[in-house]
Amino acid sequence: MEVKVLGCSGGIGGPGLRTTSLLVDDDILIDAGTGVGDLTLDELARIDHVFLTHSHLDHIAALPLLVDAVADRREAPITVYSSQATLKVLGNHIFNWDVWPDFSAISRGGRALMAYRPIAVGEKLSFGARTIAAVPAEHTVPAVGYHLDSGFGSLVFTGDTTQDEALWPVVNAIDNLRYLVIEAAFTDSEEDRALVSQHLCPGLLAGELERLERDAEVYVSHMKAGQGDLIMREIEARVGRRVVRLVQGQVFEF
Ligand SMILES: [Zn+2]
Ligand SMILES: [Zn+2]
């Protein structure tokens, strides 16, 4: 499995600051933030599956434009996966004919352009030898993370999350865990904001990572634009294990 980081910033601010999206091989997206906009039309047309962690705009911004861009190039619908609650938000507030067309109700050649597929925490879907399972996340809206397993190794992406007791038994049970991508949206001086908006800051991240019992490489994403250097310095001071800054363009193979 190859996972390429199309965007991992908490906000926009130039070419190096795209919001969250990971491209898995050439056919699966995990979240659809502004990083998707850097893919060519041919690359966009190969995406069959989009897994969303939650409904916040920085994670879904490019989805409506993606479905529209490839509508006349595809034979099969793009399937959008997330919790039932998140899919309901998309239908009610984005693909509602007011903000954007309801592509799940538009057919070409007898097939809808987009399909919704709910996924529950603990549920695992297979794509050839690859599996993707939803894992617990804690945020201000219903949210999940995803466990990607190639059969040889695993990557867990938490998405937006805060302190979350339910996640760690799941992560610690993954025998072939190689990579954990977690978040730190705010600096420690903004811990109050992190708690209210259900994100992490370095101090809170340190507490979470004490529960990680696996010898995995830990990456941190979703840092507020312009705050990355300070957040990384605070992480180095607070977290008792090596944590690497996730960068746009980075590729994981496992
Ligand atoms: Zn969010
Ligand atoms: Zn976010």
Short mmCIF file of N, CA and C and ligand atoms in Angstrom, two decimals, residues 54-59 139-141 160 183 197-199 222, ligand 1:
data_model
loop_
_atom_site.label_atom_id
_atom_site.label_comp_id
_atom_site.label_asym_id
_atom_site.label_seq_id
_atom_site.Cartn_x
_atom_site.Cartn_y
_atom_site.Cartn_z
N HIS A 54 -14.78 12.97 9.16
CA HIS A 54 -15.90 13.73 9.73
C HIS A 54 -16.31 14.82 8.76
N SER A 55 -17.29 15.62 9.13
CA SER A 55 -17.92 16.53 8.17
C SER A 55 -17.32 17.92 8.13
N HIS A 56 -16.28 18.22 8.91
CA HIS A 56 -15.75 19.58 8.90
C HIS A 56 -15.17 19.95 7.53
N LEU A 57 -15.31 21.24 7.22
CA LEU A 57 -15.03 21.72 5.87
C LEU A 57 -13.60 21.44 5.40
N ASP A 58 -12.63 21.55 6.32
CA ASP A 58 -11.23 21.34 5.90
C ASP A 58 -10.98 19.90 5.45
N HIS A 59 -11.92 18.97 5.74
CA HIS A 59 -11.77 17.57 5.35
C HIS A 59 -12.66 17.16 4.17
N HIS A 139 -14.38 14.07 18.71
CA HIS A 139 -14.30 15.42 18.15
C HIS A 139 -15.63 16.11 18.42
N THR A 140 -15.77 17.38 17.99
CA THR A 140 -17.01 18.10 18.29
C THR A 140 -18.20 17.61 17.47
N VAL A 141 -17.92 16.91 16.39
CA VAL A 141 -18.97 16.28 15.57
C VAL A 141 -18.62 14.79 15.50
N ASP A 160 -9.18 14.22 13.03
CA ASP A 160 -9.26 15.20 14.12
C ASP A 160 -9.75 14.49 15.37
N GLU A 183 -2.79 14.03 15.59
CA GLU A 183 -2.83 15.47 15.33
C GLU A 183 -2.35 16.28 16.53
N SER A 197 -12.52 22.80 21.22
CA SER A 197 -12.74 22.38 19.84
C SER A 197 -12.41 20.90 19.63
N GLN A 198 -12.11 20.21 20.74
CA GLN A 198 -11.80 18.76 20.73
C GLN A 198 -10.72 18.41 19.72
N HIS A 199 -9.58 19.09 19.93
CA HIS A 199 -8.35 18.77 19.22
C HIS A 199 -7.30 18.41 20.28
N HIS A 222 -2.11 18.36 11.02
CA HIS A 222 -3.20 19.30 11.32
C HIS A 222 -2.77 20.46 12.21
ZN ZN B 1 -12.59 18.83 12.62
#
